Amino acid sequence: MKAKAIALALVGGLALSLASVTPASAVTTVAPASEPAVATFGDAWMLELEVSATLNAEGGSYSPPINEASGTVDVFIEQVPGTFLDNLTVQSNGRVFVTQPPGQPLLAPGTYDLRAVFTPSSPETGLQTAQVRIPAAITITPLELTANISVVTDASAGMPRLTVALVGAGETELSALPPGVWNLSVREAAGSETLYSRQVLQTSALDPLVVELTDDLRPDVDHVLLAEFVPVAEYAAGVVVTGAGEIPFRTAPKGFGELLVSPIDVPVWALIVALVGLAAGVAGLVTALVVRARRAPRPVGATTEGDAADTAETTDVADIEELFGAPEEVEAPEPVAPAEAESGSDVSSNDDAEPDRDAEPDGDAEPCDETEPNDEAEPEGDAESESDAPIK
């Protein structure tokens, strides 16, 4: 009996000892392990939590290790219905990282309170379900963008060209710049009628948006461009665009090519007078050219049957010569004397010709005998005798 009592006492003591160190008595907590997260709308943010357990036993307390096998964490945001994140894995040091889930809408600007719930993977872990309310855990600020808008109205560039670029703050990532639609409209500064309107989708903020406006705007006139950016629905609640609105610009004056083809308001009577004057000028020019062609000098020796008539028709053309100048005179070559006319009497018959004083006399030449008898001529006496002879 005594031995049996001793055995029962040992078993009871062992059971009490095991009960005092069982993990089921551990107190599990979830607490923030970092400062509250503050981020700009669309930027990445992260909040760090820590899961821990405390075991109270005889001889003191200790913290059992928490790792991936210990359990998972679900995160709820009081301002957002449903579960924000679920089944987050606990890291080897008991840390849990909370970030913006890719499948959830972006948190709009504001301050959010989080609640984290730890669920043990199994009862054998000895850990308890724990939850914690983390007030003011996340603060989201609006995404402020500046629209750099310029309108190029150089005549060489053709129609006015609009360049738009969205620019964020220095720490804003380009990937966070939202896509959206630009609503564009143009009117004259002195009027209210919309002359041009268009919607342009900007899918990427990495490259500036270049839009060619219309060429129907009046040249050299002040206009106003109204530009409004509307982000896609995912970004609409958290984006504020400044720098847009009404942008004044002045269209370029007409270029040289446009002036050539642009219509000119001319009265009909002025146009008729101009055409009649042009026709009269052309007719006068043609007449002058014909007269000049008839007065053109001809080569020496060239004659036509109408020379006399042409000379009579072109005698009175002093006014034509004043306009076009007198026709150039072509000197005719000196006529060559026939071989038979070598006598001095024939040469001296030209009263205008001057004697060649420098020429030396030819000593071999024989003097010309003007009274050289003609052997073939009959004597005058015979002729008279024939005339005095009586008619028989």
Coordinates of C-alpha atoms in Angstrom, one line a residue:
M1 CA 0.0 0.0 0.0
K2 CA 2.7 2.3 0.8
A3 CA 4.4 1.7 -2.5
K4 CA 1.2 2.3 -4.3
A5 CA 0.7 5.6 -2.5
I6 CA 4.2 6.7 -3.5
A7 CA 3.5 5.9 -7.1
L8 CA 0.3 7.9 -7.2
A9 CA 2.0 10.8 -5.6
L10 CA 4.7 10.8 -8.3
V11 CA 2.2 10.6 -11.1
G12 CA 0.2 13.5 -9.7
G13 CA 3.3 15.6 -9.2
L14 CA 4.4 15.0 -12.8
A15 CA 0.9 15.9 -14.1
L16 CA 1.0 19.1 -12.1
S17 CA 4.4 19.9 -13.4
L18 CA 3.3 19.4 -17.0
A19 CA 0.2 21.5 -16.5
S20 CA 2.3 24.3 -15.1
V21 CA 4.5 24.5 -18.3
T22 CA 1.8 23.7 -20.9
P23 CA 1.9 26.3 -23.9
A24 CA -1.9 26.5 -23.6
S25 CA -1.4 28.9 -20.7
A26 CA 0.7 31.3 -22.8
V27 CA -0.7 34.8 -23.4
T28 CA -0.5 35.8 -27.1
T29 CA -0.3 39.5 -28.2
V30 CA -0.1 41.4 -31.4
A31 CA 1.4 44.9 -31.3
P32 CA 2.8 47.4 -33.8
A33 CA 6.6 47.1 -34.2
S34 CA 7.1 50.3 -36.2
E35 CA 5.9 53.9 -36.3
P36 CA 2.5 54.6 -37.9
A37 CA 2.8 54.6 -41.7
V38 CA 2.5 57.8 -43.6
A39 CA 2.4 57.7 -47.4
T40 CA 1.3 59.7 -50.4
F41 CA -1.7 58.3 -52.4
G42 CA -0.4 55.7 -54.8
D43 CA 2.9 55.3 -53.1
A44 CA 4.0 52.1 -51.4
W45 CA 3.6 51.9 -47.6
M46 CA 4.3 49.2 -45.0
L47 CA 3.3 48.6 -41.4
E48 CA 5.1 46.1 -39.2
L49 CA 3.4 44.0 -36.5
E50 CA 4.8 41.6 -33.9
V51 CA 3.2 38.5 -32.5
S52 CA 4.5 37.3 -29.1
A53 CA 3.5 34.9 -26.3
T54 CA 4.3 34.8 -22.6
L55 CA 4.1 31.7 -20.4
N56 CA 3.8 32.1 -16.7
A57 CA 5.0 29.1 -14.7
E58 CA 6.6 28.2 -11.4
G59 CA 10.0 29.6 -11.3
G60 CA 9.2 32.5 -13.7
S61 CA 7.9 33.2 -17.2
Y62 CA 9.3 32.9 -20.6
S63 CA 8.4 33.5 -24.3
P64 CA 8.1 30.5 -26.5
P65 CA 9.3 31.0 -30.1
I66 CA 6.8 32.2 -32.8
N67 CA 7.4 31.2 -36.4
E68 CA 5.7 30.3 -39.7
A69 CA 4.2 27.2 -38.1
S70 CA 2.7 29.2 -35.2
G71 CA -0.3 30.7 -37.1
T72 CA -1.5 33.5 -39.4
V73 CA -2.6 37.1 -39.0
D74 CA -5.7 38.9 -40.6
V75 CA -5.9 42.6 -40.9
F76 CA -9.0 44.7 -40.9
I77 CA -9.5 48.5 -41.5
E78 CA -12.3 50.0 -39.6
Q79 CA -13.1 52.5 -42.4
V80 CA -13.1 49.8 -45.1
P81 CA -15.7 47.0 -45.1
G82 CA -14.5 43.4 -45.2
T83 CA -11.1 41.9 -44.6
F84 CA -8.3 44.1 -45.9
L85 CA -5.6 41.3 -45.7
D86 CA -5.9 37.7 -44.5
N87 CA -3.7 34.8 -43.8
L88 CA -0.5 36.8 -43.5
T89 CA 2.5 34.6 -42.7
V90 CA 4.3 35.1 -39.5
Q91 CA 8.0 35.4 -40.0
S92 CA 10.6 33.4 -37.9
N93 CA 11.0 36.3 -35.4
G94 CA 7.3 36.8 -35.0
R95 CA 7.1 39.7 -37.3
V96 CA 4.2 40.4 -39.8
F97 CA 4.4 43.0 -42.6
V98 CA 1.3 44.8 -43.8
T99 CA 1.3 46.5 -47.2
Q100 CA -1.2 47.6 -49.8
P101 CA -2.6 44.4 -51.4
P102 CA -2.5 44.4 -55.2
G103 CA -6.1 43.3 -55.5
Q104 CA -7.6 46.0 -53.3
P105 CA -8.5 49.5 -54.2
L106 CA -6.0 52.1 -53.1
L107 CA -6.7 53.8 -49.8
A108 CA -8.0 57.3 -50.4
P109 CA -6.4 60.2 -48.6
G110 CA -7.2 60.0 -44.9
T111 CA -6.3 58.3 -41.6
Y112 CA -7.1 54.7 -41.0
D113 CA -7.3 52.5 -37.9
L114 CA -6.2 48.8 -38.2
R115 CA -7.2 45.7 -36.2
A116 CA -5.0 42.6 -36.4
V117 CA -6.1 39.2 -35.3
F118 CA -3.7 36.2 -34.7
T119 CA -5.1 32.7 -35.2
P120 CA -3.0 29.7 -34.0
S121 CA -2.3 27.1 -36.6
S122 CA -3.5 24.3 -34.2
P123 CA -4.3 23.8 -30.5
E124 CA -1.1 21.9 -30.0
T125 CA 0.9 25.1 -30.3
G126 CA -0.5 26.1 -27.0
L127 CA -1.0 29.7 -28.3
Q128 CA -4.1 31.7 -27.8
T129 CA -6.1 33.7 -30.4
A130 CA -5.2 37.3 -30.0
Q131 CA -6.3 40.6 -31.5
V132 CA -5.2 44.2 -31.1
R133 CA -6.6 47.5 -32.2
I134 CA -3.9 49.8 -33.6
P135 CA -5.3 53.3 -33.8
A136 CA -4.0 55.8 -36.4
A137 CA -1.9 53.1 -38.0
I138 CA -1.9 54.5 -41.6
T139 CA -2.2 58.1 -42.9
I140 CA -2.6 58.7 -46.7
T141 CA -2.0 62.1 -48.1
P142 CA -3.3 63.3 -51.5
L143 CA -1.2 62.9 -54.6
E144 CA -0.6 66.5 -55.8
L145 CA 0.4 66.8 -59.5
T146 CA 1.4 69.8 -61.5
A147 CA 0.4 69.9 -65.2
N148 CA 3.0 71.5 -67.3
I149 CA 1.1 72.7 -70.4
S150 CA 2.5 74.6 -73.3
V151 CA 1.1 75.6 -76.7
V152 CA 3.4 76.0 -79.7
T153 CA 1.9 78.3 -82.3
D154 CA 4.9 78.7 -84.7
A155 CA 3.7 79.1 -88.2
S156 CA 6.3 76.6 -89.5
A157 CA 4.9 73.9 -87.2
G158 CA 1.5 74.0 -88.9
M159 CA -1.5 73.7 -86.6
P160 CA -1.1 74.7 -82.9
R161 CA 0.6 71.9 -80.9
L162 CA -0.2 71.1 -77.2
T163 CA 2.3 69.5 -74.9
V164 CA 1.2 68.2 -71.5
A165 CA 3.3 66.6 -68.8
L166 CA 2.2 65.6 -65.3
V167 CA 4.9 66.2 -62.7
G168 CA 4.7 65.1 -59.1
A169 CA 6.7 66.1 -56.1
G170 CA 10.4 65.2 -55.9
E171 CA 9.8 62.0 -53.9
T172 CA 6.9 60.8 -56.1
E173 CA 7.6 57.8 -58.1
L174 CA 6.9 58.0 -61.8
S175 CA 5.1 54.7 -61.6
A176 CA 2.6 56.2 -59.2
L177 CA 1.6 58.9 -61.6
P178 CA -1.9 58.0 -62.6
P179 CA -3.3 57.5 -66.1
G180 CA -6.4 59.4 -67.1
V181 CA -8.2 61.5 -69.7
W182 CA -7.6 65.0 -70.7
N183 CA -10.6 67.1 -71.6
L184 CA -9.5 69.8 -74.0
S185 CA -11.5 72.7 -75.5
V186 CA -10.5 75.9 -77.3
R187 CA -12.3 79.2 -77.7
E188 CA -11.4 82.7 -78.7
A189 CA -10.5 85.0 -75.8
A190 CA -13.2 87.5 -76.8
G191 CA -15.9 84.9 -77.4
S192 CA -17.6 82.1 -75.6
E193 CA -18.2 79.6 -78.4
T194 CA -16.3 76.4 -78.2
L195 CA -14.3 76.0 -81.4
Y196 CA -12.5 72.8 -80.7
S197 CA -13.0 70.0 -78.1
R198 CA -11.3 66.6 -77.7
Q199 CA -10.7 63.9 -75.1
V200 CA -7.2 62.4 -75.1
L201 CA -6.2 59.3 -73.0
Q202 CA -2.9 59.5 -71.3
T203 CA -1.9 55.9 -70.5
S204 CA 1.6 56.7 -69.2
A205 CA 3.1 59.6 -67.3
L206 CA 6.7 58.7 -68.3
D207 CA 6.4 60.5 -71.7
P208 CA 4.8 63.9 -72.2
L209 CA 1.5 63.9 -74.1
V210 CA 1.7 65.8 -77.5
V211 CA -1.6 66.8 -79.1
E212 CA -2.1 68.6 -82.4
L213 CA -5.0 71.0 -82.2
T214 CA -7.1 72.1 -85.1
D215 CA -6.0 74.3 -88.0
D216 CA -9.4 76.0 -88.2
L217 CA -8.5 78.7 -85.7
R218 CA -8.2 82.2 -86.9
P219 CA -4.6 83.3 -87.3
D220 CA -3.0 86.0 -85.1
V221 CA -6.0 86.0 -82.6
D222 CA -5.9 85.4 -78.8
H223 CA -7.4 82.1 -77.8
V224 CA -8.0 80.2 -74.5
L225 CA -7.3 76.5 -74.0
L226 CA -9.3 74.8 -71.2
A227 CA -7.5 71.6 -70.1
E228 CA -8.9 69.3 -67.4
F229 CA -7.4 66.0 -66.3
V230 CA -9.6 63.3 -65.0
P231 CA -7.8 60.3 -63.5
V232 CA -9.1 56.8 -63.9
A233 CA -11.6 55.7 -61.3
E234 CA -8.9 53.9 -59.3
Y235 CA -7.0 57.2 -58.8
A236 CA -9.9 59.7 -58.9
A237 CA -10.3 59.9 -55.1
G238 CA -6.7 60.7 -54.3
V239 CA -5.3 62.9 -57.1
V240 CA -5.2 66.7 -57.1
V241 CA -4.0 68.3 -60.3
T242 CA -2.8 71.9 -60.3
G243 CA -1.6 74.0 -63.2
A244 CA -4.4 73.0 -65.5
G245 CA -7.4 75.2 -66.3
E246 CA -7.4 78.1 -68.7
I247 CA -4.2 78.6 -70.7
P248 CA -4.1 81.6 -72.9
F249 CA -2.2 81.5 -76.2
R250 CA -2.2 83.4 -79.5
T251 CA -2.3 81.8 -82.9
A252 CA 0.5 82.5 -85.3
P253 CA 0.0 84.9 -88.2
K254 CA -0.4 83.5 -91.7
G255 CA 2.8 82.2 -93.3
F256 CA 3.9 83.0 -96.8
G257 CA 2.3 79.9 -98.3
E258 CA -1.0 80.6 -96.6
L259 CA -1.0 84.2 -97.9
L260 CA -0.6 82.8 -101.4
V261 CA -3.7 80.6 -101.2
S262 CA -5.8 82.7 -98.9
P263 CA -8.8 84.5 -100.5
I264 CA -8.6 88.2 -101.0
D265 CA -11.7 90.4 -100.9
V266 CA -11.6 92.4 -104.2
P267 CA -14.6 94.2 -105.7
V268 CA -15.9 92.8 -109.0
W269 CA -15.5 96.1 -110.8
A270 CA -11.9 96.4 -109.8
L271 CA -11.2 92.9 -111.0
I272 CA -12.8 93.7 -114.4
V273 CA -10.7 96.8 -114.8
A274 CA -7.6 94.9 -113.9
L275 CA -8.3 92.2 -116.5
V276 CA -9.1 94.8 -119.2
G277 CA -5.8 96.6 -118.5
L278 CA -3.9 93.4 -118.5
A279 CA -5.4 92.4 -121.9
A280 CA -4.5 95.9 -123.4
G281 CA -1.0 95.6 -122.1
V282 CA -0.5 92.2 -123.6
A283 CA -1.9 93.4 -127.0
G284 CA 0.4 96.4 -127.0
L285 CA 3.4 94.3 -126.2
V286 CA 2.6 91.8 -129.0
T287 CA 2.2 94.7 -131.5
A288 CA 5.5 96.2 -130.5
L289 CA 7.3 92.9 -130.9
V290 CA 5.8 92.4 -134.4
V291 CA 6.9 95.9 -135.5
R292 CA 10.4 95.4 -134.1
A293 CA 10.6 92.1 -136.0
R294 CA 9.7 93.8 -139.3
R295 CA 12.4 96.4 -138.8
A296 CA 15.1 93.9 -138.1
P297 CA 18.0 94.3 -140.6
R298 CA 18.3 91.9 -143.5
P299 CA 21.5 90.3 -144.9
V300 CA 23.1 92.2 -147.8
G301 CA 21.7 91.1 -151.1
A302 CA 18.6 89.5 -149.5
T303 CA 15.4 91.0 -151.0
T304 CA 11.8 90.1 -150.9
E305 CA 8.8 91.2 -152.9
G306 CA 7.3 92.9 -149.8
D307 CA 10.3 95.1 -149.0
A308 CA 8.7 98.2 -150.4
A309 CA 5.5 97.7 -148.5
D310 CA 7.4 97.0 -145.3
T311 CA 9.4 100.1 -145.7
A312 CA 6.3 102.2 -146.2
E313 CA 4.6 100.7 -143.1
T314 CA 7.5 101.2 -140.7
T315 CA 8.6 104.7 -141.5
D316 CA 6.9 106.3 -138.6
V317 CA 8.0 104.3 -135.5
A318 CA 9.8 106.9 -133.5
D319 CA 7.8 106.1 -130.4
I320 CA 8.6 102.4 -130.7
E321 CA 12.3 103.1 -131.0
E322 CA 12.1 105.2 -127.8
L323 CA 10.7 102.2 -125.9
F324 CA 12.8 99.4 -127.4
G325 CA 15.8 101.3 -128.9
A326 CA 16.8 101.7 -132.5
P327 CA 17.6 98.4 -134.2
E328 CA 21.3 97.7 -134.7
E329 CA 22.6 98.6 -138.1
V330 CA 24.7 96.1 -139.9
E331 CA 27.3 97.5 -142.2
A332 CA 27.2 96.0 -145.7
P333 CA 30.5 94.8 -147.1
E334 CA 32.2 97.1 -149.7
P335 CA 31.3 96.1 -153.2
V336 CA 34.1 94.5 -155.2
A337 CA 34.8 96.3 -158.5
P338 CA 34.6 94.2 -161.6
A339 CA 37.8 93.3 -163.3
E340 CA 37.0 95.3 -166.4
A341 CA 36.5 98.6 -164.5
E342 CA 40.2 99.4 -163.7
S343 CA 40.3 102.8 -165.4
G344 CA 40.9 105.9 -163.4
S345 CA 37.7 107.6 -164.6
D346 CA 35.6 104.8 -163.1
V347 CA 37.3 105.1 -159.7
S348 CA 37.1 108.9 -159.6
S349 CA 33.4 108.8 -160.2
N350 CA 32.9 108.0 -156.4
D351 CA 32.8 111.5 -155.0
D352 CA 32.6 110.3 -151.4
A353 CA 35.6 108.1 -151.5
E354 CA 38.9 109.7 -150.4
P355 CA 42.0 109.0 -152.4
D356 CA 44.5 106.7 -150.8
R357 CA 47.4 109.1 -150.2
D358 CA 49.6 106.6 -148.6
A359 CA 49.5 104.2 -151.5
E360 CA 52.6 104.2 -153.7
P361 CA 52.3 104.3 -157.5
D362 CA 53.0 101.1 -159.3
G363 CA 55.9 101.7 -161.6
D364 CA 55.1 98.8 -163.8
A365 CA 51.6 100.0 -164.6
E366 CA 51.1 101.6 -168.0
P367 CA 49.3 104.8 -168.3
C368 CA 45.7 104.5 -169.3
D369 CA 45.0 105.9 -172.8
E370 CA 41.5 107.3 -172.8
T371 CA 41.6 107.8 -176.6
E372 CA 42.6 104.2 -177.4
P373 CA 41.0 103.5 -180.7
N374 CA 38.6 100.7 -181.0
D375 CA 39.8 98.5 -183.8
E376 CA 36.5 97.0 -184.2
A377 CA 34.7 100.4 -184.7
E378 CA 34.2 101.6 -188.2
P379 CA 35.6 105.0 -189.2
E380 CA 33.3 108.0 -189.0
G381 CA 34.0 109.0 -192.6
D382 CA 32.4 105.9 -193.9
A383 CA 29.3 106.5 -191.9
E384 CA 28.9 110.1 -193.2
S385 CA 29.5 109.0 -196.8
E386 CA 26.7 106.5 -196.4
S387 CA 24.4 109.1 -195.1
D388 CA 25.2 111.6 -197.9
A389 CA 24.7 109.1 -200.7
P390 CA 21.7 109.8 -202.9
I391 CA 18.8 107.5 -202.6
K392 CA 18.4 105.6 -205.7

